[in-house]
Short mmCIF file of C-alpha atoms in Angstrom, two decimals:
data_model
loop_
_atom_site.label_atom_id
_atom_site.label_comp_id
_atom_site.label_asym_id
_atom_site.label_seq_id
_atom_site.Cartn_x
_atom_site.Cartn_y
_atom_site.Cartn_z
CA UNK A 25 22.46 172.19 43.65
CA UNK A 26 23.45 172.56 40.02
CA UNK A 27 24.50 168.72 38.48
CA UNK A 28 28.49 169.35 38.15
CA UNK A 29 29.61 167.99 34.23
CA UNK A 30 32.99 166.94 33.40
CA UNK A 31 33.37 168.41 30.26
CA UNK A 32 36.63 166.05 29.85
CA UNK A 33 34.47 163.34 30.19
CA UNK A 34 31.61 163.85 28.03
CA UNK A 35 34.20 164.56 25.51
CA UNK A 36 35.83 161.38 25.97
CA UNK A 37 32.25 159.86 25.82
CA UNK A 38 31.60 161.24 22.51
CA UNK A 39 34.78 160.54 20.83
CA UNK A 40 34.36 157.04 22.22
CA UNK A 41 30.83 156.89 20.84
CA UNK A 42 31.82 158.17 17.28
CA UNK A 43 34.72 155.39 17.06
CA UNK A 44 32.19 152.75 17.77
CA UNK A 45 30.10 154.48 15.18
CA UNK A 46 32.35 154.36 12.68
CA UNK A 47 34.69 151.18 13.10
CA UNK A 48 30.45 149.35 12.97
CA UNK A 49 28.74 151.20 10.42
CA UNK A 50 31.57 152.79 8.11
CA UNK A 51 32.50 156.70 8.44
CA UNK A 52 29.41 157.29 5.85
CA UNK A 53 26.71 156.33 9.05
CA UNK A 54 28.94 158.84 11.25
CA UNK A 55 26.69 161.31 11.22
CA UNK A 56 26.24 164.03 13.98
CA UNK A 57 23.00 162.67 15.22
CA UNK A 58 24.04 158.87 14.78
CA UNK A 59 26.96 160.01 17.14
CA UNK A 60 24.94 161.72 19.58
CA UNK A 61 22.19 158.49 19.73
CA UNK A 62 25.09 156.05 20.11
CA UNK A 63 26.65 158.46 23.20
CA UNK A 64 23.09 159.03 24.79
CA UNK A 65 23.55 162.93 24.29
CA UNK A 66 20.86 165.32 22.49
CA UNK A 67 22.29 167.14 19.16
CA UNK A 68 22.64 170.43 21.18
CA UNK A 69 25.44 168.57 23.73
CA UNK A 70 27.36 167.42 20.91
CA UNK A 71 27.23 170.67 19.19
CA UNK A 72 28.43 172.18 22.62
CA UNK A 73 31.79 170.63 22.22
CA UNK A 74 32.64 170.42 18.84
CA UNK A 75 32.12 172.63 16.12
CA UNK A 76 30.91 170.38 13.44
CA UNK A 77 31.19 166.22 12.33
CA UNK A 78 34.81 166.74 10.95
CA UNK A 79 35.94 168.16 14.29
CA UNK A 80 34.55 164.92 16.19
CA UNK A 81 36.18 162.42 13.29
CA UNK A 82 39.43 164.52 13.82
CA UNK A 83 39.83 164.34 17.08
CA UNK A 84 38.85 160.86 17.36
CA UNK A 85 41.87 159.83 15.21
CA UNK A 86 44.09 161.84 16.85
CA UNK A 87 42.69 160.15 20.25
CA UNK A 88 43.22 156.64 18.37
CA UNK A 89 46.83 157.75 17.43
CA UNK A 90 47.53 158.43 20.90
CA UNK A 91 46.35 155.48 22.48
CA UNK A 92 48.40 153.50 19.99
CA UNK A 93 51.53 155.53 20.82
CA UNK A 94 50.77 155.58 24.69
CA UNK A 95 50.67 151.25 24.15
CA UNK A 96 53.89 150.99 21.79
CA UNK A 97 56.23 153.26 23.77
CA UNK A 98 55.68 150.32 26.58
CA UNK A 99 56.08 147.74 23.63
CA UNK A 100 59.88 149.30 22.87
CA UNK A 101 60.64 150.34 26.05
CA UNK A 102 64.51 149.06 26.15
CA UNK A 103 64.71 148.34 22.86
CA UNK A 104 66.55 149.46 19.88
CA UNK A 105 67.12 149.12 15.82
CA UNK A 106 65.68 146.21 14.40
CA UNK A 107 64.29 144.93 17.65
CA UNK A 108 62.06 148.22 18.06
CA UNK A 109 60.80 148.32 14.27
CA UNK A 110 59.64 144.76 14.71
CA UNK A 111 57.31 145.92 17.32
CA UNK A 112 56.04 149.45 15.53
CA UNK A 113 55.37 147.40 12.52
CA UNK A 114 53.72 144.55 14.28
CA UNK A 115 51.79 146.93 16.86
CA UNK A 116 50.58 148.81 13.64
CA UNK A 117 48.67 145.72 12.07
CA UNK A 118 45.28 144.60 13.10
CA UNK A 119 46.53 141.34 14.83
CA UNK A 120 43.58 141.53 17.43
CA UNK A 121 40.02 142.91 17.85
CA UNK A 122 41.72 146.39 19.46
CA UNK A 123 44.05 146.80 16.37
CA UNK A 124 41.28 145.66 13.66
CA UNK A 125 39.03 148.64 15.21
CA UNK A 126 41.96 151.02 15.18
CA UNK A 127 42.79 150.01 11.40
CA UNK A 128 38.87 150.24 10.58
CA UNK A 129 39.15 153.72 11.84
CA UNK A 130 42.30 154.16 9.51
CA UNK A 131 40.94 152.83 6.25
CA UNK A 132 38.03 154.94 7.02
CA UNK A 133 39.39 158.05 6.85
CA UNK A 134 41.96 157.15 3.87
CA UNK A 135 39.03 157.81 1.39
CA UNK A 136 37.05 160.76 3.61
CA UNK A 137 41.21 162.42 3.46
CA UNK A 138 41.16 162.02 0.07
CA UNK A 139 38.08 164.50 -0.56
CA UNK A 140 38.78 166.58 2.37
CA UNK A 141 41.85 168.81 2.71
CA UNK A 142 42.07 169.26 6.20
CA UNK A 143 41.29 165.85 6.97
CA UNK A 144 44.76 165.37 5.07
CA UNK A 145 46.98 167.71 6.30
CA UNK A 146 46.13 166.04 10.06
CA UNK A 147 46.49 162.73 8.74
CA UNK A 148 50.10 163.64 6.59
CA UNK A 149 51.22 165.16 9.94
CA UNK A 150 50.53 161.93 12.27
CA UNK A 151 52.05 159.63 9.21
CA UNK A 152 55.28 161.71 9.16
CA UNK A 153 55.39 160.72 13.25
CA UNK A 154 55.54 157.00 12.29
CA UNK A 155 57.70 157.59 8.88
CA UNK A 156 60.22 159.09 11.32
CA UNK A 157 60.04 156.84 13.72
CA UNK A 158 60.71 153.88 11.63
CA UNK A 159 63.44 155.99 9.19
CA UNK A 160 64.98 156.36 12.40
CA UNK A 161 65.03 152.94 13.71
CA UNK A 162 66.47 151.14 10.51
CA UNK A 163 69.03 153.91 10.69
CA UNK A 164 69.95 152.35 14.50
CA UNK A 165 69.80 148.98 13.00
CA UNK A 166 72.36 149.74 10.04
CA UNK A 167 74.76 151.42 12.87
CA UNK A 168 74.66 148.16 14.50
CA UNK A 169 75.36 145.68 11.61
CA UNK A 170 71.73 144.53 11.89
CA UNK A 171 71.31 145.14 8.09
CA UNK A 172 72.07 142.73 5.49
CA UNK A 173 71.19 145.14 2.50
CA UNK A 174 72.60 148.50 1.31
CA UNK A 175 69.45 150.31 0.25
CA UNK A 176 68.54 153.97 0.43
CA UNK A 177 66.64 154.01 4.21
CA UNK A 178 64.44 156.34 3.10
CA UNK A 179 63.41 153.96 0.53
CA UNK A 180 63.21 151.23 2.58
CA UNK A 181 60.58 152.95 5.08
CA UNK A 182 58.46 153.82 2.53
CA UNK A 183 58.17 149.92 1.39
CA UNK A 184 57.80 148.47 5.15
CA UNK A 185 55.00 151.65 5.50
CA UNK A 186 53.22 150.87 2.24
CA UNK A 187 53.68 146.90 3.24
CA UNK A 188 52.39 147.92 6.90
CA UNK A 189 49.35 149.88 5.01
CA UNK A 190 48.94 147.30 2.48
CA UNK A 191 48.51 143.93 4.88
CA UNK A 192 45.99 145.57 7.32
CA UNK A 193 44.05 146.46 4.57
CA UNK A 194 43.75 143.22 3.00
CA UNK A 195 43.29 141.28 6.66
CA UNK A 196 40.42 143.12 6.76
CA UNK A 197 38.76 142.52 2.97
CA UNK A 198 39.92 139.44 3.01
CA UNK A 199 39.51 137.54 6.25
CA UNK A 200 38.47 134.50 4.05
CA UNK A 201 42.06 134.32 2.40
CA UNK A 202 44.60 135.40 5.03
CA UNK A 203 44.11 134.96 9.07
CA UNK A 204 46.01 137.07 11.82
CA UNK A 205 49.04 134.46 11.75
CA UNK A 206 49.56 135.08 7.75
CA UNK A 207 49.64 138.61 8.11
CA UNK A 208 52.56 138.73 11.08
CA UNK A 209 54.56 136.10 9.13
CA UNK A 210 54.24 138.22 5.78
CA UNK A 211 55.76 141.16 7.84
CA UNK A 212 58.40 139.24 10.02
CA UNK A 213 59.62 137.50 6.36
CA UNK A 214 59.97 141.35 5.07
CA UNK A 215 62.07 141.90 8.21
CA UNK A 216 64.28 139.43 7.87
CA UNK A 217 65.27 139.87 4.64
CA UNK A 218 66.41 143.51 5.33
CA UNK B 18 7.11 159.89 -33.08
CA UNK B 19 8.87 158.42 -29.89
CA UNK B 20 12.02 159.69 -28.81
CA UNK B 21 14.50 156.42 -28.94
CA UNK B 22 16.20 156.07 -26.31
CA UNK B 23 19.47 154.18 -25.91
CA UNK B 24 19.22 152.67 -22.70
CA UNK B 25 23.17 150.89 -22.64
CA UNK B 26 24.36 154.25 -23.45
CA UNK B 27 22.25 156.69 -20.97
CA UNK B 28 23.39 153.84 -18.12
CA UNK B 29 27.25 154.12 -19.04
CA UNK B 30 26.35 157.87 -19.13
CA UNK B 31 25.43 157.22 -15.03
CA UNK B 32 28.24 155.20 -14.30
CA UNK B 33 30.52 157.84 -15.29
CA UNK B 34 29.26 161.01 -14.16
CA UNK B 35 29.15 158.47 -10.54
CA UNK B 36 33.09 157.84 -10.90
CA UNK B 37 33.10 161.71 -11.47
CA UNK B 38 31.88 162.04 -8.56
CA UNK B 39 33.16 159.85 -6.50
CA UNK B 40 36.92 160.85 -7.65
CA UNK B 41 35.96 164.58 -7.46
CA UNK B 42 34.01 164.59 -3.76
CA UNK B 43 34.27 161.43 -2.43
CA UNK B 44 32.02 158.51 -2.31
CA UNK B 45 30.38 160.37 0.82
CA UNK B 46 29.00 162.52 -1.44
CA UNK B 47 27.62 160.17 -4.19
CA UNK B 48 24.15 159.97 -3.34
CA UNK B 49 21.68 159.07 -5.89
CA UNK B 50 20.96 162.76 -6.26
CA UNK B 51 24.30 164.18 -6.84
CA UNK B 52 24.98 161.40 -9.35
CA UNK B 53 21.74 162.59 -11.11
CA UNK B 54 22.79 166.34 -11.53
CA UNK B 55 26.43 165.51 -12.47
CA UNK B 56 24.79 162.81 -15.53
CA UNK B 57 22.04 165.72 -16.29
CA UNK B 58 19.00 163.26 -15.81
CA UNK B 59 15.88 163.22 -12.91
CA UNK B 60 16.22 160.99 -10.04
CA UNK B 61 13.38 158.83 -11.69
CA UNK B 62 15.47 158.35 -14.77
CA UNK B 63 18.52 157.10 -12.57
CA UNK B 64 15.81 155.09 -10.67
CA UNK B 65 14.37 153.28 -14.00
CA UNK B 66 18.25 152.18 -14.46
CA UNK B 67 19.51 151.66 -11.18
CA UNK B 68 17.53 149.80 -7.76
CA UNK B 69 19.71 151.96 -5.67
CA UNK B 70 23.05 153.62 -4.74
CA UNK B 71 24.71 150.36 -3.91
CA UNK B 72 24.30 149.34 -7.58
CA UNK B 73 25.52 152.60 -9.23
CA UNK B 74 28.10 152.28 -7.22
CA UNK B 75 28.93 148.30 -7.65
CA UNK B 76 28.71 148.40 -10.87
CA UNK B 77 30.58 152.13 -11.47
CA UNK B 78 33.65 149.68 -9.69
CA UNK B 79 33.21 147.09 -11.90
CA UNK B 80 33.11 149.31 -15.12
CA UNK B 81 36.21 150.62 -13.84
CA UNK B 82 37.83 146.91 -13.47
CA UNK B 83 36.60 145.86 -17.00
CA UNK B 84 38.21 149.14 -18.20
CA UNK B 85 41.94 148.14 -16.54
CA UNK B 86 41.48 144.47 -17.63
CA UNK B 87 41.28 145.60 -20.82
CA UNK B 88 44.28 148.09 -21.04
CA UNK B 89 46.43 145.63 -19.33
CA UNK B 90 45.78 142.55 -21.93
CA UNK B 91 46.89 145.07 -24.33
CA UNK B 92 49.93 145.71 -22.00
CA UNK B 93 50.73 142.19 -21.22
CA UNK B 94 49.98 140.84 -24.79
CA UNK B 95 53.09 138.17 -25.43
CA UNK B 96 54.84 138.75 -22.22
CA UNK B 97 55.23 136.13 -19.76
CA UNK B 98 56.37 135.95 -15.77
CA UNK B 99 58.36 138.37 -14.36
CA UNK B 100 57.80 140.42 -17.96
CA UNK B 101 54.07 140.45 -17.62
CA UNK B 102 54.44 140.33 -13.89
CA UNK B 103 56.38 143.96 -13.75
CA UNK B 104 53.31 145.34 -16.28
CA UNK B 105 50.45 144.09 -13.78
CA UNK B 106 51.74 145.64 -11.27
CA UNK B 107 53.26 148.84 -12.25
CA UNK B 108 49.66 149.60 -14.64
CA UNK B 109 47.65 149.01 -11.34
CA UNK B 110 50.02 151.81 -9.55
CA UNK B 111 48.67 155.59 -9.67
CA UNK B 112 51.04 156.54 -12.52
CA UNK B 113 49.24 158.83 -14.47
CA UNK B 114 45.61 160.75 -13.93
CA UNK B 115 43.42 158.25 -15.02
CA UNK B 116 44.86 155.42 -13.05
CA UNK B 117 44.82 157.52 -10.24
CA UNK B 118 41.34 158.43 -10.84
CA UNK B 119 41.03 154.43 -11.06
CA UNK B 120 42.57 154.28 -7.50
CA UNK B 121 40.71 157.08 -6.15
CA UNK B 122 37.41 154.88 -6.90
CA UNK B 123 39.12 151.90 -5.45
CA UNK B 124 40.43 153.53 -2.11
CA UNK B 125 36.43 155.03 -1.52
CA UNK B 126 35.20 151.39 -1.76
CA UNK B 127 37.67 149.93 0.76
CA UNK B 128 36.43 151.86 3.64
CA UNK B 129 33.05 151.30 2.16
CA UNK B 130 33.34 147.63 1.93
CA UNK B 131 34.57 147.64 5.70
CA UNK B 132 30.48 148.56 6.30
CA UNK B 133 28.48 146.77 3.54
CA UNK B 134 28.79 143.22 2.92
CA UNK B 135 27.43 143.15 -0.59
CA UNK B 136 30.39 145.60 -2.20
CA UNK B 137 32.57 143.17 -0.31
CA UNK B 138 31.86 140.42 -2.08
CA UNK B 139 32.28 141.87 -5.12
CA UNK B 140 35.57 143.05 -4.27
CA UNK B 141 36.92 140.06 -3.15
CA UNK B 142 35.56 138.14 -6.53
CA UNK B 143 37.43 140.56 -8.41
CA UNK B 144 40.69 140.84 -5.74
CA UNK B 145 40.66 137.17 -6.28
CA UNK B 146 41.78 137.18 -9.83
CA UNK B 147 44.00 139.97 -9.59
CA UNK B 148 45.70 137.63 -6.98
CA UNK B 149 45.10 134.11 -9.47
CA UNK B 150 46.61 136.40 -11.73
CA UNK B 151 50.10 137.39 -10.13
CA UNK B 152 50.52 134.11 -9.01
CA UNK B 153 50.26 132.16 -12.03
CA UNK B 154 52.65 134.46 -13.64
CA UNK B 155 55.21 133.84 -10.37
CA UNK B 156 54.75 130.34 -10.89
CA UNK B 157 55.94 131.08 -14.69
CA UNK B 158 58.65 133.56 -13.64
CA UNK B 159 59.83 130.32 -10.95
CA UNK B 160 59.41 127.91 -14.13
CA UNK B 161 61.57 129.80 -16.33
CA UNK B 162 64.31 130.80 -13.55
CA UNK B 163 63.97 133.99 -13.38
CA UNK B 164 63.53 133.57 -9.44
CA UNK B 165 66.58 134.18 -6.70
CA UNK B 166 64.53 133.49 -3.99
CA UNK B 167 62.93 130.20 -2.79
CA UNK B 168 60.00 131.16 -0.44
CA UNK B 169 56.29 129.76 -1.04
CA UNK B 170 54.60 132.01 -4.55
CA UNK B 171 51.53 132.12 -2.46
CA UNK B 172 53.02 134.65 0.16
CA UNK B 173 55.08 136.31 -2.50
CA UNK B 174 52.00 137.11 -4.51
CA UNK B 175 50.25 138.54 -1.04
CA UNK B 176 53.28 140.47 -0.01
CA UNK B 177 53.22 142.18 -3.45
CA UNK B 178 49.75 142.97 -3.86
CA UNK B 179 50.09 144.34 -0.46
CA UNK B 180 52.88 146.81 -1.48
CA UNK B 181 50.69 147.54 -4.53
CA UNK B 182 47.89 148.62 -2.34
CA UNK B 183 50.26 150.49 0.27
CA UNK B 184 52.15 152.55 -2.50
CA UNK B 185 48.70 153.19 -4.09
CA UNK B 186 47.41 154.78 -1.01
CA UNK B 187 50.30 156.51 -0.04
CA UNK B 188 51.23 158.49 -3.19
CA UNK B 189 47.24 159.73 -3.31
CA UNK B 190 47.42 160.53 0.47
CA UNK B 191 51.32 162.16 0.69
CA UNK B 192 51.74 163.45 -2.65
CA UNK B 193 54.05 166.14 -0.57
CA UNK B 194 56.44 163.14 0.16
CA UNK B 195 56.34 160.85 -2.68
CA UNK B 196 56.18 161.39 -6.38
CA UNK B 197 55.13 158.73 -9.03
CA UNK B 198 58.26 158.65 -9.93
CA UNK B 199 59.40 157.36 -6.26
CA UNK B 200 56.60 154.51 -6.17
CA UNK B 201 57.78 153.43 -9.75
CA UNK B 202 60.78 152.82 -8.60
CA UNK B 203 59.93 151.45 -4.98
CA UNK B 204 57.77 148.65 -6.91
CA UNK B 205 61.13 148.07 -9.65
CA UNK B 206 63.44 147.47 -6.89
CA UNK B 207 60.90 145.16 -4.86
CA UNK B 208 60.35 143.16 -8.50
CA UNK B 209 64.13 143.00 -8.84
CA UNK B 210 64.59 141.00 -5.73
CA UNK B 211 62.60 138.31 -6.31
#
């Protein structure tokens, strides 16, 4: 009797394997066979189900993405305005070992984007999700009188997103000058002062 | 008679054909090999200068801090706190193409970093006086009462080097939603409110 493969799952199992790749020995190690050792598949698997190394860093991004959107829409469930963005922002810094591996991924492929077109264009799509998101939530919280300032919205996304980007990137240089605690009380300060 | 050979100048002559490449294809693709063909020399020449690729690469990062150090005292020469402050920060944005050729080599070595220990280090050393830096000239800004707000310089300083970093990032990675204009101007109005 032929062995029956879930092709589903051995995808999974890859994309799984390449994230643990990556998040331990930087995106450089991430190399097709590095991938395949670390998911105990030969080369020739791997090559069955995706076309080359970019399509297996793609899709494991998008399949990070997703996870953290599949997580937050529980976190704002019932929530609204100022509330909600509290928890995007929050949920979006690497306040435990899940969201440190997720951000590793991130700042991983902020410098492989930045040589690689199409790496871009997928990673400008996903940030315009989250741009949204929070453009539209500080819109809810001005409707409700949540706001103390009169600033351009627009404007203030872009700071809490660059502020979001900045402070997960410097938790993890810098876990010798600012813990898990500074970090969260660096953003809620920024939120309360909207 | 023997060629002379002007060993200060043929390693400068590395270090910047390894920014050029670095900026140009990413630090994936600065191997020790590439960085020979773009500087014109053998891979034994580059090896008689160099131990390995972690050290063209260390010290192309550190060339490239000496380099803004110097522009900036220039910049900064008889201003003090929020004056000199506003310069710091705004010459350390992506402004004009060779500062964002600065932060293209500075994005590549975050996500490096994440992996390799050593470059760590080295950015921390030098993230740590960028960061002495800001906040002595907060604690100036505070001294001569140019300050609204009361909260503790040491988070002030983080928060803003975090924007710094954030803005950075995000006008070389959405250059379709922000221009250099825009993160000018996001960083003036942050300064503004302090």
């Amino acid at each position: 009797m032929p062995k029956i493969v879930d092709h589903d799952e051995r995808r999974r199992e890859v994309l799984s394997a390449a994230s643990r790749v990556i998040v331990r020995d930087g995106i450089d190690a991430a190399t097709t066979r590095a991938i395949a050792k670390e998911a105990g598949y030969s080369n020739g698997v791997l090559a069955h189900y995706f076309a080359d190394k970019d399509e297996i860093l793609l899709s494991a991004l998008r399949g990070s993405h997703r996870r953290i959107r599949d997580r937050l829409t529980g976190k704002v469930a019932g929530l609204t305005g100022l509330a909600a963005l509290r928890e995007v922002l929050l949920d979006n810094l690497p306040l435990d070992d899940e969201r440190a591996a997720e951000t590793r991924l991130e700042v991983s492929f902020w410098s492989r984007s930045l040589a690689a077109e199409r790496l871009a264009e997928v990673q400008r799509a996903e940030a315009g999700e989250l741009r949204a998101a929070v453009r539209e939530l500080l819109g809810q919280a001005r409707e409700a009188g949540e706001l103390a300032m009169d600033d351009d919205l627009d404007d203030v996304a872009e700071r809490l997103l660059a502020l979001m980007d900045g402070l997960s990137l410097r938790l993890l240089l810098h876990p010798d000058r600012l813990s898990r605690d500074d970090v969260e009380r660096l953003m809620l300060q920024t939120l309360e002062r909207l």
